[in-house]
Coordinates of C-alpha atoms in Angstrom, one line a residue:
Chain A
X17 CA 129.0 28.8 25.4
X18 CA 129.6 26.7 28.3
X19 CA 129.8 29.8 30.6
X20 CA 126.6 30.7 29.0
X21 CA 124.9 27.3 29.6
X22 CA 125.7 27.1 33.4
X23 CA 124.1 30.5 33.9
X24 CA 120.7 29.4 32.5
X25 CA 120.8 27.2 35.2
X26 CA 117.3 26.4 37.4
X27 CA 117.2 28.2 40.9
X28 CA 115.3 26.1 43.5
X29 CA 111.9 25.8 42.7
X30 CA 110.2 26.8 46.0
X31 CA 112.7 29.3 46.3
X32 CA 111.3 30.8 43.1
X33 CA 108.0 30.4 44.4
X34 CA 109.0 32.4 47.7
X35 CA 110.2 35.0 45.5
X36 CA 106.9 36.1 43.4
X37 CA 108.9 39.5 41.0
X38 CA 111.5 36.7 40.0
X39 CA 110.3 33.5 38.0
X40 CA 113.7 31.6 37.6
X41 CA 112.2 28.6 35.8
X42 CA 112.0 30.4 32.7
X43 CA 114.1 31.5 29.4
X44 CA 112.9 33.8 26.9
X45 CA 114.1 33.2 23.9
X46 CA 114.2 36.7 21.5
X47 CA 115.2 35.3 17.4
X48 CA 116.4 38.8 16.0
X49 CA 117.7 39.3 12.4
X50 CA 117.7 43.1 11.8
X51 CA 115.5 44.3 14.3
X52 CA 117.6 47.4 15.5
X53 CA 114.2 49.5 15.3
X54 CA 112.4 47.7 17.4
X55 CA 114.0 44.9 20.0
X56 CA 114.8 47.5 22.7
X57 CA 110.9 47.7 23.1
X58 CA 110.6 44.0 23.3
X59 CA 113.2 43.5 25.7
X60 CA 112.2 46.6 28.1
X61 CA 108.8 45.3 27.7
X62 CA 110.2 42.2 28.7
X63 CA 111.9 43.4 31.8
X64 CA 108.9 45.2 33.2
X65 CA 107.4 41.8 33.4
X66 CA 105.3 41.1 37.2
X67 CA 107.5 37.7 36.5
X68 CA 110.3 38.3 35.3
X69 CA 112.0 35.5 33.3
X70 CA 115.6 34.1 34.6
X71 CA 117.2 35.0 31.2
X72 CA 116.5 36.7 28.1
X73 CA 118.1 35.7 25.4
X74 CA 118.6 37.3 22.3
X75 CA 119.8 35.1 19.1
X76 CA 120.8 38.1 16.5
X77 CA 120.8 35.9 13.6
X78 CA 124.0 37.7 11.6
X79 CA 122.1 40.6 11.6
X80 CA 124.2 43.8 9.5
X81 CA 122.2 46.8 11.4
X82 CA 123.9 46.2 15.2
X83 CA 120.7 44.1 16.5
X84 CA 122.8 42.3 19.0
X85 CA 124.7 46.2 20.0
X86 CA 121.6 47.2 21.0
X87 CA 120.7 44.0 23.0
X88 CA 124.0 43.8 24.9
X89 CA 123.2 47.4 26.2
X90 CA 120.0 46.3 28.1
X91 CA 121.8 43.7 29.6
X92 CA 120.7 40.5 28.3
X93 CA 122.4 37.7 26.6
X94 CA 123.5 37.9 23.1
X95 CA 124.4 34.7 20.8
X96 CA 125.8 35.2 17.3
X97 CA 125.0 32.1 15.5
X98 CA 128.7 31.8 12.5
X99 CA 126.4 32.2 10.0
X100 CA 122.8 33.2 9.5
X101 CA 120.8 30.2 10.1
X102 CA 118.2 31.0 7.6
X103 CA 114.5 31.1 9.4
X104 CA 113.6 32.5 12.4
X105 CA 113.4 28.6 13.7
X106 CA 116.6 27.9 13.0
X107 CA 117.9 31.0 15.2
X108 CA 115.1 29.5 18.1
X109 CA 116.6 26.1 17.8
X110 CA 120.4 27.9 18.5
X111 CA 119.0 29.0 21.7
X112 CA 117.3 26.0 22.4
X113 CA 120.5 24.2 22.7
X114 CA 121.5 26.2 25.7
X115 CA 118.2 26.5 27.5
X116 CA 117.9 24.3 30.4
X117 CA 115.2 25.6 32.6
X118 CA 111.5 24.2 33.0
X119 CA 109.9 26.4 30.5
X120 CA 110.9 28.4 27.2
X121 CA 109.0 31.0 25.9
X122 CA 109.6 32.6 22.3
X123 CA 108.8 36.0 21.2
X124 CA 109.3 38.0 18.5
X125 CA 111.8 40.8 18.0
X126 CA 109.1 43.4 17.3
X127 CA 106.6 42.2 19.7
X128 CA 105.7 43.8 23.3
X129 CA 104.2 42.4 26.3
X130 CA 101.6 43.1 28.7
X131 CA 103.3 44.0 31.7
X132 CA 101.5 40.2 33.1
X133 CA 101.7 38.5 30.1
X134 CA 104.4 35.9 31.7
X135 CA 102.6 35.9 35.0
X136 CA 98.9 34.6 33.1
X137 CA 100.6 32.8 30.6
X138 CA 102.9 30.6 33.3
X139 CA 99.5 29.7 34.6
X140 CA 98.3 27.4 32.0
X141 CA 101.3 25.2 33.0
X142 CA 99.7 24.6 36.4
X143 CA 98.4 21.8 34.2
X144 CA 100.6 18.7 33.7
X145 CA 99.4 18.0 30.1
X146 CA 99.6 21.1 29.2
X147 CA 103.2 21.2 26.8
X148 CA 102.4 25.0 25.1
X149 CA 100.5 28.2 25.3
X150 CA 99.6 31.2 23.9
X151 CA 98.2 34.9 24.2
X152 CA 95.8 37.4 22.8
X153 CA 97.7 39.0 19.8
X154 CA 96.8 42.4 18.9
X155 CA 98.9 45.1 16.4
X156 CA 100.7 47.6 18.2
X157 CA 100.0 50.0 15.9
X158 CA 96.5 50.5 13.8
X159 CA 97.2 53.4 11.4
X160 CA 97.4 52.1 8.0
X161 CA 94.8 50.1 5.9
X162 CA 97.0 46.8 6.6
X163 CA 97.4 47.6 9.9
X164 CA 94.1 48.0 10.5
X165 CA 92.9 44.8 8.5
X166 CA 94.7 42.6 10.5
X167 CA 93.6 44.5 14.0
X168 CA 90.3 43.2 12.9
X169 CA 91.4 39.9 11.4
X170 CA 92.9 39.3 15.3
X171 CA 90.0 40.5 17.0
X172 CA 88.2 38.1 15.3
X173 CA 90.2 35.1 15.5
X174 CA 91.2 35.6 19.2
X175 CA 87.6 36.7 20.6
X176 CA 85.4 34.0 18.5
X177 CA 87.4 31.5 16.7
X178 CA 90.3 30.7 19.6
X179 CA 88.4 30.1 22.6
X180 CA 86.4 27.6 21.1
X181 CA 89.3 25.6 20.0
X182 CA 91.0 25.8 23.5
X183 CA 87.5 24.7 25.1
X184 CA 88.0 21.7 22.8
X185 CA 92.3 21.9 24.3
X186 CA 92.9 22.1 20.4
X187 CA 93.9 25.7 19.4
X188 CA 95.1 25.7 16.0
X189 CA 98.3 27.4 16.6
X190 CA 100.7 28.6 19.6
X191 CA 101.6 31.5 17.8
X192 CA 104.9 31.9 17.1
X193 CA 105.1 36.1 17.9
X194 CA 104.6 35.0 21.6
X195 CA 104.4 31.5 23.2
X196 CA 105.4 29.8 25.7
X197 CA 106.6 25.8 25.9
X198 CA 107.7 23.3 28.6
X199 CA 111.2 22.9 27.6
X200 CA 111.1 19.0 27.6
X201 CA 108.7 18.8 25.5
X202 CA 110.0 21.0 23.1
X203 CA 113.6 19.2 23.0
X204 CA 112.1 15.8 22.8
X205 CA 110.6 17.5 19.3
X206 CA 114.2 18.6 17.9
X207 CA 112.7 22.2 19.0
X208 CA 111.2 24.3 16.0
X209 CA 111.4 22.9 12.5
X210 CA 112.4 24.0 9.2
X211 CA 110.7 21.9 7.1
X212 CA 108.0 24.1 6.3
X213 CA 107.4 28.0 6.8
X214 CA 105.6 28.1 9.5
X215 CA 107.2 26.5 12.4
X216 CA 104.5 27.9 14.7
X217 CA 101.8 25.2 13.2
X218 CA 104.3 22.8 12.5
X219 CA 105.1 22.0 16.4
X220 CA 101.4 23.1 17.8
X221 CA 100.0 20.2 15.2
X222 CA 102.6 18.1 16.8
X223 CA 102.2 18.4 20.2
X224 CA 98.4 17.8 19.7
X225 CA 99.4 14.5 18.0
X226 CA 101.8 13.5 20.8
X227 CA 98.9 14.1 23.2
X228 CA 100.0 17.4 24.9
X229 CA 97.6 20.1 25.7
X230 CA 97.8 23.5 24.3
X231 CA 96.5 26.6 25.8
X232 CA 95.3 29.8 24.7
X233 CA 95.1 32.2 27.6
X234 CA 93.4 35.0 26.3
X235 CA 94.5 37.5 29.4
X236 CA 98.0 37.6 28.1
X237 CA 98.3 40.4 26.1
X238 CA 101.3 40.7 23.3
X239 CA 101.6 43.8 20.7
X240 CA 103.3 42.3 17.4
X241 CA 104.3 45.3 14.6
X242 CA 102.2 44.2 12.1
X243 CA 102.8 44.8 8.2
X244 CA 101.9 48.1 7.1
X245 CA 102.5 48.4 3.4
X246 CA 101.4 46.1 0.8
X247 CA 104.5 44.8 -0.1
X248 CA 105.3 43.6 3.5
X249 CA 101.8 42.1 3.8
X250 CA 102.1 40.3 0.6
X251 CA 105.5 38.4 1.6
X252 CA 104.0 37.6 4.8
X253 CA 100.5 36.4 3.4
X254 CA 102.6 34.1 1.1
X255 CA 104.6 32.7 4.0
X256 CA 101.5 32.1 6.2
X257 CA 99.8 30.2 2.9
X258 CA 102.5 28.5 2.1
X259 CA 103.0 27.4 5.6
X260 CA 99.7 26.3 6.1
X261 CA 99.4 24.2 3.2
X262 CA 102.6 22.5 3.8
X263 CA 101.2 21.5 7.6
X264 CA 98.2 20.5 5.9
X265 CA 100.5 18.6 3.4
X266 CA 103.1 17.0 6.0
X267 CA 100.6 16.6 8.9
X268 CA 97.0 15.2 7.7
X269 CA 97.6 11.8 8.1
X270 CA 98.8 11.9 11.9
X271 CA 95.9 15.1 12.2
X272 CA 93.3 12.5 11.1
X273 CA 93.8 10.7 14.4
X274 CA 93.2 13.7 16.9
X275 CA 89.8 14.1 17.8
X276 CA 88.8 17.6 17.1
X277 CA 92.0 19.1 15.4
X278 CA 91.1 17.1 12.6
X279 CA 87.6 19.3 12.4
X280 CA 89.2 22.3 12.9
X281 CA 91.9 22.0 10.7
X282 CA 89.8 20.5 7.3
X283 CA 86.9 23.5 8.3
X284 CA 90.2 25.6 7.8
X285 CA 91.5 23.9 5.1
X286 CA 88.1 23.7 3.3
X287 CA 87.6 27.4 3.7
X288 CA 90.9 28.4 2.8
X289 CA 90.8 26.8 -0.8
X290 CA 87.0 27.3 -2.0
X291 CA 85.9 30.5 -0.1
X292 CA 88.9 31.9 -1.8
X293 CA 87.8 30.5 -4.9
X294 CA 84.7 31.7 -4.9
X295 CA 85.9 35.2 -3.6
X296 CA 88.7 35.7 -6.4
X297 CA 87.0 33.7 -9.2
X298 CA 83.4 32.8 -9.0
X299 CA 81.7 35.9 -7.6
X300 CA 83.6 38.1 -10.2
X301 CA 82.5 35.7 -13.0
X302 CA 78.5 35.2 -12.2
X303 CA 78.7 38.7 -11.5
X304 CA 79.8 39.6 -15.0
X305 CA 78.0 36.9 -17.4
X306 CA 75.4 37.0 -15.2
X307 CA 75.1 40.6 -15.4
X308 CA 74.2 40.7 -11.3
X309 CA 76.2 42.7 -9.6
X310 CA 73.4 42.4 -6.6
X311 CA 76.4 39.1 -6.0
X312 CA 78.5 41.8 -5.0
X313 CA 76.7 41.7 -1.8
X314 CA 78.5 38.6 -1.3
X315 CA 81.5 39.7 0.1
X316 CA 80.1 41.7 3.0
X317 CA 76.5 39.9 3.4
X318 CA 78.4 38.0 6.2
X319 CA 80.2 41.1 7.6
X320 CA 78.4 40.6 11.2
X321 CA 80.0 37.5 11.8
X322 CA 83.0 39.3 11.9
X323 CA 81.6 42.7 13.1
X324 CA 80.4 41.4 16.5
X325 CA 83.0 39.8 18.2
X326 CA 85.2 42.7 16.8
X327 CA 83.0 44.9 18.5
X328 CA 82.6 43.1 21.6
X329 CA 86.4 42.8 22.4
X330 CA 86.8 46.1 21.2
X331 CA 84.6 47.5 23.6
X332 CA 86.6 46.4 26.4
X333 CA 89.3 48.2 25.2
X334 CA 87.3 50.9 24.6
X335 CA 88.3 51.2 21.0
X336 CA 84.7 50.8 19.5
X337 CA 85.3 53.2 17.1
X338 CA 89.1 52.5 15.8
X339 CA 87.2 49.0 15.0
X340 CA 84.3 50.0 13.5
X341 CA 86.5 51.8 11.1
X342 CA 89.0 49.3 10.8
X343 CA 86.4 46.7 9.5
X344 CA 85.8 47.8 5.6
X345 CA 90.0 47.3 5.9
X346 CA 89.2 43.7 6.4
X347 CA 87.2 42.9 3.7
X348 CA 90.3 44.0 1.3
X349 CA 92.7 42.2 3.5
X350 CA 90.4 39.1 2.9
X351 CA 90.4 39.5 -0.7
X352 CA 94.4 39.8 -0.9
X353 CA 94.7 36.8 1.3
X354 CA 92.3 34.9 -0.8
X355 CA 94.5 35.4 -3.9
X356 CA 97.7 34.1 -1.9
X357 CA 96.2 31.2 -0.9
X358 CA 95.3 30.4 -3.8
X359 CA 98.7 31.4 -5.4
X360 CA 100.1 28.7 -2.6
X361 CA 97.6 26.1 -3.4
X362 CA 98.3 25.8 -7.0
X363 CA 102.3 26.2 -6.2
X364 CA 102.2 23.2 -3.7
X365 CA 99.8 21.1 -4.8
X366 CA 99.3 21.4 -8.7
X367 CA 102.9 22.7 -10.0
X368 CA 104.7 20.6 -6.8
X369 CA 107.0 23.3 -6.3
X370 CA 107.2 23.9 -2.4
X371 CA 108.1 27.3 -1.5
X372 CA 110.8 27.1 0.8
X373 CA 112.5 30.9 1.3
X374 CA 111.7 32.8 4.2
X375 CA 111.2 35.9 3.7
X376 CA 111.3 38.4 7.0
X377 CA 107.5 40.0 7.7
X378 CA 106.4 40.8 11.1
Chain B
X18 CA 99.9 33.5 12.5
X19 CA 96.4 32.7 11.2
X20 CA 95.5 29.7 9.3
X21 CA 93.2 30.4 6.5
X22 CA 90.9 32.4 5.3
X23 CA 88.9 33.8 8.8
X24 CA 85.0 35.1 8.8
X25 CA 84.2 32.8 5.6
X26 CA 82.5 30.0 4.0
X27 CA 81.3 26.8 6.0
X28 CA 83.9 28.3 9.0
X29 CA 81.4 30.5 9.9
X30 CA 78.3 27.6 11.0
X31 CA 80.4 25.6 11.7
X32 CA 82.5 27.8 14.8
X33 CA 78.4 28.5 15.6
X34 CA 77.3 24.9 15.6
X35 CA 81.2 23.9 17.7
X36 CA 79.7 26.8 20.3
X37 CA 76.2 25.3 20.7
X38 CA 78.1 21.6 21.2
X39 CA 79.9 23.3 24.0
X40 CA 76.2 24.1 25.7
X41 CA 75.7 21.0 25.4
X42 CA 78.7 19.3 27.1
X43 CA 78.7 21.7 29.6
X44 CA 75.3 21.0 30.4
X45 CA 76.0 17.3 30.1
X46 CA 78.9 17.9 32.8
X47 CA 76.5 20.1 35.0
X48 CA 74.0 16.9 35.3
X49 CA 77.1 14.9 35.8
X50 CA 78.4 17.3 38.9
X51 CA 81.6 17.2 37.4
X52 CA 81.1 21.3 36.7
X53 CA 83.9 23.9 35.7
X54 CA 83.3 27.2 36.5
X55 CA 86.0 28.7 34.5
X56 CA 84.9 26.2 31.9
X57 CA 81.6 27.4 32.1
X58 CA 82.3 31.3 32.0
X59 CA 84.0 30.6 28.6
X60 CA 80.6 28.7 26.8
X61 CA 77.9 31.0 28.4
X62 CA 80.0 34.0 26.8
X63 CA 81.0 32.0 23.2
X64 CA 77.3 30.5 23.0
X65 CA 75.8 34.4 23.9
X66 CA 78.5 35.7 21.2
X67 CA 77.0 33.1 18.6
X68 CA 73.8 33.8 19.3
X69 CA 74.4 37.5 18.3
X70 CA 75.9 36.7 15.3
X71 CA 72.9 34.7 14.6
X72 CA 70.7 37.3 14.9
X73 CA 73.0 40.2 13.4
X74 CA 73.4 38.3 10.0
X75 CA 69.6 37.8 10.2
X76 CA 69.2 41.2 10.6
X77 CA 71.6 42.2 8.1
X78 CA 70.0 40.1 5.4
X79 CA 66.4 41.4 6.3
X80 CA 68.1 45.1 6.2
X81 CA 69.6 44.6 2.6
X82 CA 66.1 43.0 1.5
X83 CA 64.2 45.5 2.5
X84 CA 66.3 48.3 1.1
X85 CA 66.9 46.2 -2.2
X86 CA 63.2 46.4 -2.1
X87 CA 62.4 50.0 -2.3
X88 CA 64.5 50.2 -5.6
X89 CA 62.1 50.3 -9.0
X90 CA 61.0 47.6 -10.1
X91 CA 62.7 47.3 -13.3
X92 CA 65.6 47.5 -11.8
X93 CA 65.2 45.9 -9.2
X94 CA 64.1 42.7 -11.7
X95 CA 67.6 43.8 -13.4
X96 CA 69.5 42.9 -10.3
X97 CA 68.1 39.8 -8.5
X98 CA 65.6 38.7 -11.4
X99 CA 61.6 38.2 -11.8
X100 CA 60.0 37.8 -8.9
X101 CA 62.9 37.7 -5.9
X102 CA 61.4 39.2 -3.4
X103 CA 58.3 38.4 -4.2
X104 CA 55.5 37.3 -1.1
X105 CA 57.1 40.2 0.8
X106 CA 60.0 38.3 2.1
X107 CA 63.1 40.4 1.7
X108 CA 65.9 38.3 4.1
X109 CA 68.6 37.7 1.9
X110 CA 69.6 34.4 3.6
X111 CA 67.7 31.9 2.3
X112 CA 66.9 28.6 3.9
X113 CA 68.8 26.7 1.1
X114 CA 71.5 28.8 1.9
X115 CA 71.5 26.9 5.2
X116 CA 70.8 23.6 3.8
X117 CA 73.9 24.0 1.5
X118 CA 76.6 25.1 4.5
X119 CA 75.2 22.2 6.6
X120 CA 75.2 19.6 3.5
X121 CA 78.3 20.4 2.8
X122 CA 79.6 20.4 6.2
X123 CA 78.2 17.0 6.7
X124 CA 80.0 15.9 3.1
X125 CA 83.1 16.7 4.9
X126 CA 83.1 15.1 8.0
X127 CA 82.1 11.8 5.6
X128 CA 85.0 12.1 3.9
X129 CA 87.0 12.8 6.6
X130 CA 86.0 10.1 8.0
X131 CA 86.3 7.5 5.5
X132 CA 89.4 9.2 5.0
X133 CA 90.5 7.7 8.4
X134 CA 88.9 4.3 7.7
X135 CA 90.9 3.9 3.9
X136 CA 94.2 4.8 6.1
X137 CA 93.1 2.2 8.6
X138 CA 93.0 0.1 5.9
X139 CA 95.9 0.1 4.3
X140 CA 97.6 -0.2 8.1
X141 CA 99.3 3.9 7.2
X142 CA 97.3 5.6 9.7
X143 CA 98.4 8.1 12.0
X144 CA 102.1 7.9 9.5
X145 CA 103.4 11.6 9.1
X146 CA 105.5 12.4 5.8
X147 CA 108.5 14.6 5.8
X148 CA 108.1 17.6 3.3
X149 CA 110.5 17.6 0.5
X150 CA 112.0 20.8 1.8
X151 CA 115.4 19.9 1.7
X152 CA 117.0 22.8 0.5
X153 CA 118.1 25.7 3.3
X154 CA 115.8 28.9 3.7
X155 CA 117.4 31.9 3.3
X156 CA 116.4 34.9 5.3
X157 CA 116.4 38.5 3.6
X158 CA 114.5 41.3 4.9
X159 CA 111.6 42.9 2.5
X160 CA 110.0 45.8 4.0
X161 CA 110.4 49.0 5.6
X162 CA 110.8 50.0 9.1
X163 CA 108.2 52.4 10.6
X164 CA 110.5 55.7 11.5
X165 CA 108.1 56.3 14.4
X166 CA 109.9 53.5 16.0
X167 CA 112.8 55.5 17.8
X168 CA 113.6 53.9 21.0
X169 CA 115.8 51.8 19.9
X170 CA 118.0 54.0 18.3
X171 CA 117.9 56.5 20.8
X172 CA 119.4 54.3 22.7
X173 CA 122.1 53.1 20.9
X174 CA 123.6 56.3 20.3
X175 CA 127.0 56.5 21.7
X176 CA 127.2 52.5 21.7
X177 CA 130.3 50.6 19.8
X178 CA 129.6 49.7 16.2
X179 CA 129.4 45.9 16.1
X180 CA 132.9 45.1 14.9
X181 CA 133.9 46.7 17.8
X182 CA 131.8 44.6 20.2
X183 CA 132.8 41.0 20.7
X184 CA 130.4 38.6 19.5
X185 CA 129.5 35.5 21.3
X186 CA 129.8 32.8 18.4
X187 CA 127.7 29.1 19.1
X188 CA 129.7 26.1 17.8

C-alpha cells in the first residue's frame, strides 16, 4: 500500500504542463466488481486519452470472474479491497485513500471515453471554484428497446435540461459513470457516501451547499453500457428512485439555502411524484370511468419537447434516424420509471422503509 | 444518473421559462459590458432550442385537433364531448392548460419559500439530517452480460486464474 501510495505521487506541475500527451496531476479511479466483459474497453479507452492520467487505478471490489486478472494485464494498478465493500462508493472511497494528486476522476467499469474526454474535461478546472465536472453521457450500444429509451432519455437531458443548470453553475448531478473532482475537495467530504444509493447526487448536492462550482462540459464524451433487458433496467430504475428520494430526504433542508438548486431540484422532485401519478394512476382512471380514451393522447401530446433536442443533438452525430426510432422507446421507458418512482416514494416516505441494497446495473 | 421523471409535467415550462431568464441576464450583462461569449453561445442556442419546442408542441396540438376533427361527429362527441372543437379551434393546448402549469409553478416557489422562512424560524436552516441507513449495502450482480462484448476476454486468454495472481489487499 505504501509502495502504492508514493507512486501516485504529483510530478512538477509546469513540468506536466511542458509535457501536453502526459497529465501527471491526475488519478483515475476505475470501481470494478465483475466487470471481466467489459473493463479492458474502459481502460484502453482510457489509455488512448490526448491526456493521459498519471495512474489508473482499478479497485476490483472481490470480484469472483478475474476483473482485477484482466486489469493487471494492461498494466495498471489493481487494489483488492479484504472484503467486498458493498457499493460502488465504498470501493471509490478505498482508492481515495491512496490518491494524492490534484484531481480524481471516477469512471465506471463499463464506460468508454472520447479519446479528449480528460483533455475538455481538465478544462473546467481552469476555474478555482470549480470542485467537480462532468460529460455528455450517451449508451454505447442502442439496439434494444431499453437501450434505446435511455439513448433518448440522455439526449434529452444532456442537450436541454443540463446546460441550463450549468449556465445557472448548478447541474443536478456529476454523474457518477464519468466525473471528474479536485481531490481536496473530495477528501475534505469523507469522498463518496454510502448513506444513500446514489452517491453521485449525494456529493454533487453537497459541494453546491459548500459553495463549489460544478461543471458540465458537454464536449466530453463518455459511452456507459446501458441496461438492456427489463430486468436490469428495473433494478437500476429502483436504485436511481430510491436514491433520489433519499437526497431529497437527507439534503432539503441545506438545498433550501442554495439559490437555484433549490428550483431545480423541487421542479424535479415535483415532477417525479405527480407526473408519475398522473401517468400510472390518473390518466388510466379518467380514461376508463370517463370513457375517453382521447386522454390517451396524454402521454405523447408533449412528445416534441423531447423530440427536438433529441433531434438536434442527434443530428450532429448524424444519427437522425437511430433517434427518431428510438423515441416511441421512451415513452415506455417513461412509464416504467413512473411506476418505480412511485414504488420508492411510498417505500421511503409512507412505509419508512429506506432501501438500502445495492444492486449492480450499469 | 438522472433525477426524476425527464420531458414531463411543470419540468417542461419551467426548463422554457429558466431558458428565457438566461436571455435575460445575458442581455442584462451585455448592457453591463461585463459579456461572455462562451456564456453567450450557450443561451442563444438553449433560448433558439426553447423556442422550437414552443412552436413544435404548438404544432403538435393544432396537428392532433385538426385530425381529431375530421373524425364523425358522433364520435368525435364520444371522444372529447359536445362541442370541443367547436368555433373551429382544434389546438389541443388550451390556454388553461398554461394557466395551470404556471399557477402551479408559482404555488411551488411559495411554498418553497415559506418553506425557507418556517426553517429560519425555528433557527434549523441550512441543518442537513443523516439518513437512517445504517445498515451495510450489499452488492450482488442482477443482469446479464452482452456476449457481443469480447475484448475483454480475448484478452485474457492465456492469463493466470486469479488464485494464481497475487492480490494487492488495502488494510
Amino acid at each position: 500500500m505504501a509502495s502504492l501510495s508514493a507512486s501516485l505521487k504529483t510530478d512538477n506541475f509546469a513540468r506536466r504542463v511542458a509535457a501536453p500527451l502526459r497529465n501527471g496531476h491526475l488519478t483515475v479511479i476505475v470501481p470494478a466488481y465483475n466487470e471481466r466483459e467489459s473493463i479492458a474497453d474502459t481502460l484502453h479507452s482510457l489509455q488512448g486519452q490526448t491526456r493521459l492520467p498519471e495512474k489508473i487505478v482499478v479497485v476490483d471490489d472481490c470480484s469472483t470472474d478475474g476483473t482485477g486478472d484482466v486489469a493487471r494485464m494492461l498494466d495498471v494498478s489493481v487494489v483488492r479491497p479484504a472484503s467486498n465493500t458493498g457499493s460502488k462508493a465504498g470501493a471509490q472511497n478505498v482508492a481515495l485513500q491512496l490518491i494524492d494528486t490534484e484531481f480524481t476522476m471516477a469512471i465506471d467499469a463499463d464506460t468508454t471515453l472520447a479519446p479528449d474526454a480528460i483533455e475538455k474535461l481538465l478544462q473546467a478546472f481552469d476555474d478555482s471554484t470549480v470542485a467537480a465536472a462532468c460529460g455528455f453521457v450517451i449508451p454505447r450500444f442502442v439496439n434494444t428497446l431499453w437501450e434505446r429509451a435511455r439513448y433518448v432519455e440522455y439526449l434529452l437531458a444532456f442537450t436541454w435540461y443540463k446546460p441550463i443548470q450549468d449556465y445557472y453553475r448548478k447541474p443536478l448531478i456529476s454523474s457518477g459513470c464519468f466525473s471528474m473532482y479536485r481531490t481536496s475537495v473530495l477528501k475534505q467530504h469523507d469522498g463518496w457516501q454510502t448513506r444513500t444509493l446514489a452517491e453521485d447526487m449525494d456529493l454533487t448536492w453537497s459541494l453546491h451547499e459548500h459553495g463549489y462550482d460544478v461543471r458540465f462540459v458537454p464536449e466530453a464524451v463518455c459511452y456507459p453500457i446501458e441496461p438492456h433487458s427489463f430486468a436490469f433496467m428495473s433494478t437500476q430504475l429502483r436504485r436511481w428512485s430510491h436514491g433520489f428520494l433519499q437526497n431529497v430526504r437527507l439534503h432539503w433542508r441545506a438545498v433550501l439555502e442554495v439559490p437555484y438548486l433549490r428550483v431545480f431540484v423541487m421542479v424535479a422532485a415535483w415532477d417525479a411524484i405527480f407526473a408519475s401519478l398522473a401517468y400510472v394512476v390518473l390518466i388510466p382512471l379518467l380514461v376508463v370511468f370517463l370513457s375517453m380514451p382521447v386522454l390517451l393522447l396524454a402521454y405523447f401530446i408533449d412528445l416534441p419537447l423531447v423530440m427536438i433536442p433529441v433531434v438536434v443533438t442527434a443530428r450532429k452525430r448524424k444519427e437522425v434516424r437511430k433517434a427518431i426510432v428510438s423515441l416511441p422507446c421512451f415513452l415506455v421507458l417513461r412509464l416504467l420509471n413512473s411506476y418505480f418512482i412511485l414504488e420508492a416514494f411510498v417505500s421511503e416516505f409512507i412505509l419508512k422503509r429506506s432501501f438500502n441494497t445495492y444492486l449492480k446495473g450499469h | 444518473m438522472i433525477a426524476g421523471l425527464p420531458g414531463t409535467g411543470i419540468g417542461g415550462l419551467f426548463y422554457l421559462l429558466a431558458s428565457g431568464w438566461m436571455a435575460f441576464r445575458e442581455g442584462w450583462s451585455k448592457l453591463k459590458k461585463r459579456h461572455d461569449l462562451s456564456r453567450s453561445k450557450i443561451v442563444k442556442g438553449q433560448l433558439l432550442l426553447g423556442l422550437v419546442i414552443v412552436a413544435g408542441m404548438w404544432a403538435m396540438g393544432e396537428t392532433i385537433g385538426r385530425l381529431i376533427s375530421l373524425l364523425p361527429t358522433t364520435l368525435l362527441n364520444r371522444l372529447l364531448g359536445p362541442h370541443a372543437l367547436s368555433h373551429g379551434k382544434f389546438n389541443l393546448w388550451k390556454t388553461s392548460i398554461f394557466y395551470w402549469t404556471t399557477g402551479t409553478l408559482m404555488g411551488l416557489y411559495l411554498l418553497m419559500h415559506s418553506l425557507r422562512l418556517s426553517l429560519w424560524i425555528s433557527g434549523d436552516a441550512g441543518t442537513a439530517r443523516c439518513l437512517p441507513i445504517d445498515l451495510p449495502a450489499r452488492t450482488s450482480f442482477r443482469g446479464q452480460i452482452i456476449p457481443s462484448q469480447l475484448t475483454a476476454l480475448e484478452a485474457t486468454r492465456g492469463a493466470d486464474s486469479s488464485e494464481q495472481v497475487e492480490e494487492r489487499r488495502v488494510g
